[in-house]
Amino acid sequence: MSRRIALVFCLILLVGTPAAAQNPLMSPPNDPDANKQWVIRQLGLTCAWEHLTGSSDVTVAVIDSGVDMNHPDLVDILRTDGFDAVDGDDDPSDENGHGTHVSGIIAATINNSKGIAGVAGGGTRILPIRVMAADGSGSNQDIIAGIRYAVSKNVQIINMSLGSMLPLDSEDIVAAIQEADAAGVLVIIAAGNSFVPLPNFAFGVEEFAMVVAATDPEDRKTDFSNYGNWISVSAPGAGIYSTMPTYDVYMTRDLPAEERFNKNYDQMSGTSQATPVVAGLAALLFAQHPDWNADQVRAEIEKTADDISAQNPIKRYGPVTYFEPSNLGTGRINACNALGGPIKGSAAAVGGPEAKSNLIKLLGFSAVMLVVLGGLTVFLVRRRKQNSRPAAVPAGGFAPPPPIQYDQAMQQPPMYDQRNLASQPIVGSTPPLSQSYAPPSAAPATGGPAWGKLTVVRGAELNKFYLLRENQVFIGREAGLDVAISGDSTVSRRHTILYRDPRGIEIEDAGSSHGTKINGIPVQGRQLVRPGDVIEVGQTHLRFEG
């Protein structure tokens, strides 16, 4: 009799269990650094992961600086048939650090009690393709070779978190991207970190690829992100915590000491980081809908994005409009919406028909299990003639898991580490700074009477002011300058020059990496500065008072 019950029990387990999505995660991930990943909260990833966390049937080719092939959070998902276009061999090991960081954002193994959780970290494969040298430099020819290699390996997605400061004559790269698109591959490209309304490294690429802008924890466009009507969507790109090589590379060893990154894990910012967030969501959709093509996946990502126009209002300079909300694509991506909405709770709270069906099946299975376990308990009690009251059998249902817990830095816009990938053409930049207020402080004053003042209205040293006394004033990160800015590595050592001239106060960019702006408009040549103007150097904004 007991054998029959056991057989029935096994049959119910085999037949009655609802068909589940691939490796869903019904509770917060146990990765210890998940609380450093504000992207989890922002995109509703815990909701998306209830549907699935990824599939080994989906591959993302990361065309970048390579990958640490033995990183403990990546080793299980890296394909071994990668390619090194720089050295012309089959060892795509990362010598820079950027590619490892990008790969972790996409697919670092989720729920393995190590490090972080990738957006599609439930088994999504990474095909590493190295096209950038240790210092971040690369050639069009190597990028093209990388694209064509990825297509030959039947990947579903290509991630290209690379580019240059200004658009180049890259018709050959666009042609390679067009070939990938024609082959059914979804190509996802970084918008660039040049602060300007210009394409990244290739004109006209948006017809064949998704171009991604970067946003901050408040869904505002990051200052460094390029923007324009060629943007497909936006995604988190400020202070993104991810994997770094476990050994020394250019970014952990060769950058100036104050700009170096940590080994193993660290945060980085840029449209380079926003792009793999979108690639990870695309990988989830390909896993959820294996019959979908690249156009369908792209359309779903764009259609389900959150409207962030209220956080990014129109900006004008006089009669000229230089920013519109549409310059950020259809909005900031939403993984929960894209995967079908939440599936926990009552049927009324469930996002869609598929989720309702899964919940009903699960509840039905729980009821059957309760009956079977109850019957089995009664049988055993009678057989053994036990007079004691049987222990209660818990119901087979489940309580909704608690939401993922974030530390205080996650609940408020965090103060990010102000280090930056300085090399080009790989894109990397720093995030917006915290807006917490501090008492005003003055920089040490030298020289004669002050003819002007600069006050930090946004930046790491909020409300600090600098008195201007010399006829030529340098603004930069270098210690000893008249306006020495600290805590913002997007500021060059000598970033901007102010001139006290008989014609008025003039400003000129000093050849900085990211340029100088006045009231959001890039400075070209020498321009007049008027009281009340806001000078933007890197992520730091200074208001001029004459």
PDB file of N, CA and C in Angstrom, residues 472-516:
ATOM      1  N   GLN A 472      44.569  85.461 -15.427  1.00  0.00           N
ATOM      2  CA  GLN A 472      44.380  84.177 -16.122  1.00  0.00           C
ATOM      3  C   GLN A 472      44.194  83.103 -15.045  1.00  0.00           C
ATOM      4  N   VAL A 473      43.037  82.460 -15.034  1.00  0.00           N
ATOM      5  CA  VAL A 473      42.685  81.507 -13.990  1.00  0.00           C
ATOM      6  C   VAL A 473      42.482  80.132 -14.611  1.00  0.00           C
ATOM      7  N   PHE A 474      43.222  79.163 -14.108  1.00  0.00           N
ATOM      8  CA  PHE A 474      43.051  77.778 -14.570  1.00  0.00           C
ATOM      9  C   PHE A 474      42.070  77.047 -13.658  1.00  0.00           C
ATOM     10  N   ILE A 475      41.177  76.282 -14.296  1.00  0.00           N
ATOM     11  CA  ILE A 475      40.260  75.393 -13.579  1.00  0.00           C
ATOM     12  C   ILE A 475      40.647  73.969 -13.937  1.00  0.00           C
ATOM     13  N   GLY A 476      40.811  73.115 -12.937  1.00  0.00           N
ATOM     14  CA  GLY A 476      41.184  71.727 -13.219  1.00  0.00           C
ATOM     15  C   GLY A 476      41.360  70.922 -11.961  1.00  0.00           C
ATOM     16  N   ARG A 477      41.845  69.706 -12.134  1.00  0.00           N
ATOM     17  CA  ARG A 477      42.026  68.772 -11.026  1.00  0.00           C
ATOM     18  C   ARG A 477      43.418  68.852 -10.417  1.00  0.00           C
ATOM     19  N   GLU A 478      44.315  69.550 -11.088  1.00  0.00           N
ATOM     20  CA  GLU A 478      45.698  69.622 -10.629  1.00  0.00           C
ATOM     21  C   GLU A 478      45.806  70.461  -9.369  1.00  0.00           C
ATOM     22  N   ALA A 479      46.474  69.923  -8.364  1.00  0.00           N
ATOM     23  CA  ALA A 479      46.666  70.652  -7.112  1.00  0.00           C
ATOM     24  C   ALA A 479      47.453  71.928  -7.384  1.00  0.00           C
ATOM     25  N   GLY A 480      47.080  72.999  -6.708  1.00  0.00           N
ATOM     26  CA  GLY A 480      47.795  74.252  -6.855  1.00  0.00           C
ATOM     27  C   GLY A 480      47.195  75.213  -7.853  1.00  0.00           C
ATOM     28  N   LEU A 481      46.210  74.765  -8.634  1.00  0.00           N
ATOM     29  CA  LEU A 481      45.541  75.680  -9.563  1.00  0.00           C
ATOM     30  C   LEU A 481      44.676  76.663  -8.796  1.00  0.00           C
ATOM     31  N   ASP A 482      44.346  77.773  -9.453  1.00  0.00           N
ATOM     32  CA  ASP A 482      43.479  78.778  -8.818  1.00  0.00           C
ATOM     33  C   ASP A 482      42.133  78.172  -8.432  1.00  0.00           C
ATOM     34  N   VAL A 483      41.595  77.322  -9.317  1.00  0.00           N
ATOM     35  CA  VAL A 483      40.348  76.617  -9.030  1.00  0.00           C
ATOM     36  C   VAL A 483      40.662  75.124  -9.136  1.00  0.00           C
ATOM     37  N   ALA A 484      41.119  74.555  -8.025  1.00  0.00           N
ATOM     38  CA  ALA A 484      41.508  73.137  -7.996  1.00  0.00           C
ATOM     39  C   ALA A 484      40.322  72.311  -7.503  1.00  0.00           C
ATOM     40  N   ILE A 485      39.751  71.519  -8.397  1.00  0.00           N
ATOM     41  CA  ILE A 485      38.544  70.744  -8.092  1.00  0.00           C
ATOM     42  C   ILE A 485      38.951  69.330  -7.706  1.00  0.00           C
ATOM     43  N   SER A 486      38.428  68.854  -6.623  1.00  0.00           N
ATOM     44  CA  SER A 486      38.705  67.487  -6.189  1.00  0.00           C
ATOM     45  C   SER A 486      37.414  66.686  -6.156  1.00  0.00           C
ATOM     46  N   GLY A 487      37.563  65.366  -6.181  1.00  0.00           N
ATOM     47  CA  GLY A 487      36.400  64.500  -6.093  1.00  0.00           C
ATOM     48  C   GLY A 487      35.665  64.286  -7.401  1.00  0.00           C
ATOM     49  N   ASP A 488      36.227  64.737  -8.517  1.00  0.00           N
ATOM     50  CA  ASP A 488      35.559  64.566  -9.820  1.00  0.00           C
ATOM     51  C   ASP A 488      36.628  64.236 -10.849  1.00  0.00           C
ATOM     52  N   SER A 489      36.777  62.958 -11.154  1.00  0.00           N
ATOM     53  CA  SER A 489      37.844  62.554 -12.068  1.00  0.00           C
ATOM     54  C   SER A 489      37.500  62.801 -13.527  1.00  0.00           C
ATOM     55  N   THR A 490      36.278  63.298 -13.833  1.00  0.00           N
ATOM     56  CA  THR A 490      35.997  63.688 -15.214  1.00  0.00           C
ATOM     57  C   THR A 490      36.607  65.052 -15.528  1.00  0.00           C
ATOM     58  N   VAL A 491      37.067  65.738 -14.500  1.00  0.00           N
ATOM     59  CA  VAL A 491      37.752  67.010 -14.701  1.00  0.00           C
ATOM     60  C   VAL A 491      39.203  66.717 -15.049  1.00  0.00           C
ATOM     61  N   SER A 492      39.675  67.294 -16.151  1.00  0.00           N
ATOM     62  CA  SER A 492      41.070  67.105 -16.549  1.00  0.00           C
ATOM     63  C   SER A 492      41.988  67.886 -15.617  1.00  0.00           C
ATOM     64  N   ARG A 493      43.268  67.535 -15.665  1.00  0.00           N
ATOM     65  CA  ARG A 493      44.204  68.226 -14.771  1.00  0.00           C
ATOM     66  C   ARG A 493      44.195  69.738 -15.031  1.00  0.00           C
ATOM     67  N   ARG A 494      44.200  70.129 -16.277  1.00  0.00           N
ATOM     68  CA  ARG A 494      43.979  71.535 -16.650  1.00  0.00           C
ATOM     69  C   ARG A 494      42.834  71.542 -17.650  1.00  0.00           C
ATOM     70  N   HIS A 495      41.666  71.896 -17.183  1.00  0.00           N
ATOM     71  CA  HIS A 495      40.434  71.692 -17.939  1.00  0.00           C
ATOM     72  C   HIS A 495      40.001  72.945 -18.701  1.00  0.00           C
ATOM     73  N   THR A 496      39.977  74.083 -17.997  1.00  0.00           N
ATOM     74  CA  THR A 496      39.391  75.311 -18.532  1.00  0.00           C
ATOM     75  C   THR A 496      40.232  76.503 -18.101  1.00  0.00           C
ATOM     76  N   ILE A 497      40.217  77.559 -18.940  1.00  0.00           N
ATOM     77  CA  ILE A 497      40.929  78.796 -18.602  1.00  0.00           C
ATOM     78  C   ILE A 497      39.937  79.955 -18.617  1.00  0.00           C
ATOM     79  N   LEU A 498      39.986  80.791 -17.572  1.00  0.00           N
ATOM     80  CA  LEU A 498      39.234  82.055 -17.535  1.00  0.00           C
ATOM     81  C   LEU A 498      40.208  83.213 -17.727  1.00  0.00           C
ATOM     82  N   TYR A 499      39.829  84.166 -18.568  1.00  0.00           N
ATOM     83  CA  TYR A 499      40.679  85.334 -18.836  1.00  0.00           C
ATOM     84  C   TYR A 499      39.948  86.591 -18.378  1.00  0.00           C
ATOM     85  N   ARG A 500      40.664  87.420 -17.633  1.00  0.00           N
ATOM     86  CA  ARG A 500      40.156  88.754 -17.322  1.00  0.00           C
ATOM     87  C   ARG A 500      40.717  89.705 -18.364  1.00  0.00           C
ATOM     88  N   ASP A 501      39.852  90.162 -19.256  1.00  0.00           N
ATOM     89  CA  ASP A 501      40.261  90.914 -20.434  1.00  0.00           C
ATOM     90  C   ASP A 501      39.533  92.260 -20.430  1.00  0.00           C
ATOM     91  N   PRO A 502      40.135  93.319 -20.998  1.00  0.00           N
ATOM     92  CA  PRO A 502      39.419  94.610 -21.057  1.00  0.00           C
ATOM     93  C   PRO A 502      38.045  94.507 -21.715  1.00  0.00           C
ATOM     94  N   ARG A 503      37.869  93.525 -22.606  1.00  0.00           N
ATOM     95  CA  ARG A 503      36.574  93.364 -23.273  1.00  0.00           C
ATOM     96  C   ARG A 503      35.562  92.663 -22.384  1.00  0.00           C
ATOM     97  N   GLY A 504      36.017  92.030 -21.289  1.00  0.00           N
ATOM     98  CA  GLY A 504      35.134  91.285 -20.407  1.00  0.00           C
ATOM     99  C   GLY A 504      35.815  90.004 -19.951  1.00  0.00           C
ATOM    100  N   ILE A 505      35.064  89.152 -19.297  1.00  0.00           N
ATOM    101  CA  ILE A 505      35.588  87.876 -18.828  1.00  0.00           C
ATOM    102  C   ILE A 505      35.340  86.833 -19.910  1.00  0.00           C
ATOM    103  N   GLU A 506      36.408  86.147 -20.303  1.00  0.00           N
ATOM    104  CA  GLU A 506      36.285  85.147 -21.366  1.00  0.00           C
ATOM    105  C   GLU A 506      36.701  83.770 -20.839  1.00  0.00           C
ATOM    106  N   ILE A 507      36.214  82.770 -21.512  1.00  0.00           N
ATOM    107  CA  ILE A 507      36.498  81.389 -21.123  1.00  0.00           C
ATOM    108  C   ILE A 507      36.953  80.610 -22.336  1.00  0.00           C
ATOM    109  N   GLU A 508      37.815  79.607 -22.107  1.00  0.00           N
ATOM    110  CA  GLU A 508      38.306  78.761 -23.188  1.00  0.00           C
ATOM    111  C   GLU A 508      38.591  77.368 -22.618  1.00  0.00           C
ATOM    112  N   ASP A 509      38.215  76.348 -23.359  1.00  0.00           N
ATOM    113  CA  ASP A 509      38.561  74.994 -22.947  1.00  0.00           C
ATOM    114  C   ASP A 509      40.063  74.794 -23.127  1.00  0.00           C
ATOM    115  N   ALA A 510      40.689  74.134 -22.168  1.00  0.00           N
ATOM    116  CA  ALA A 510      42.146  73.955 -22.185  1.00  0.00           C
ATOM    117  C   ALA A 510      42.562  72.618 -22.778  1.00  0.00           C
ATOM    118  N   GLY A 511      41.738  72.074 -23.677  1.00  0.00           N
ATOM    119  CA  GLY A 511      42.062  70.791 -24.283  1.00  0.00           C
ATOM    120  C   GLY A 511      41.668  69.615 -23.406  1.00  0.00           C
ATOM    121  N   SER A 512      40.584  69.771 -22.645  1.00  0.00           N
ATOM    122  CA  SER A 512      40.148  68.727 -21.719  1.00  0.00           C
ATOM    123  C   SER A 512      39.594  67.524 -22.468  1.00  0.00           C
ATOM    124  N   SER A 513      39.451  66.414 -21.742  1.00  0.00           N
ATOM    125  CA  SER A 513      38.941  65.185 -22.345  1.00  0.00           C
ATOM    126  C   SER A 513      37.475  65.303 -22.728  1.00  0.00           C
ATOM    127  N   HIS A 514      36.691  65.984 -21.883  1.00  0.00           N
ATOM    128  CA  HIS A 514      35.250  66.011 -22.090  1.00  0.00           C
ATOM    129  C   HIS A 514      34.697  67.385 -22.441  1.00  0.00           C
ATOM    130  N   GLY A 515      35.564  68.377 -22.592  1.00  0.00           N
ATOM    131  CA  GLY A 515      35.098  69.685 -23.004  1.00  0.00           C
ATOM    132  C   GLY A 515      34.533  70.507 -21.856  1.00  0.00           C
ATOM    133  N   THR A 516      34.261  71.757 -22.158  1.00  0.00           N
ATOM    134  CA  THR A 516      33.687  72.707 -21.204  1.00  0.00           C
ATOM    135  C   THR A 516      32.378  73.230 -21.773  1.00  0.00           C
TER     136      THR A 516
END
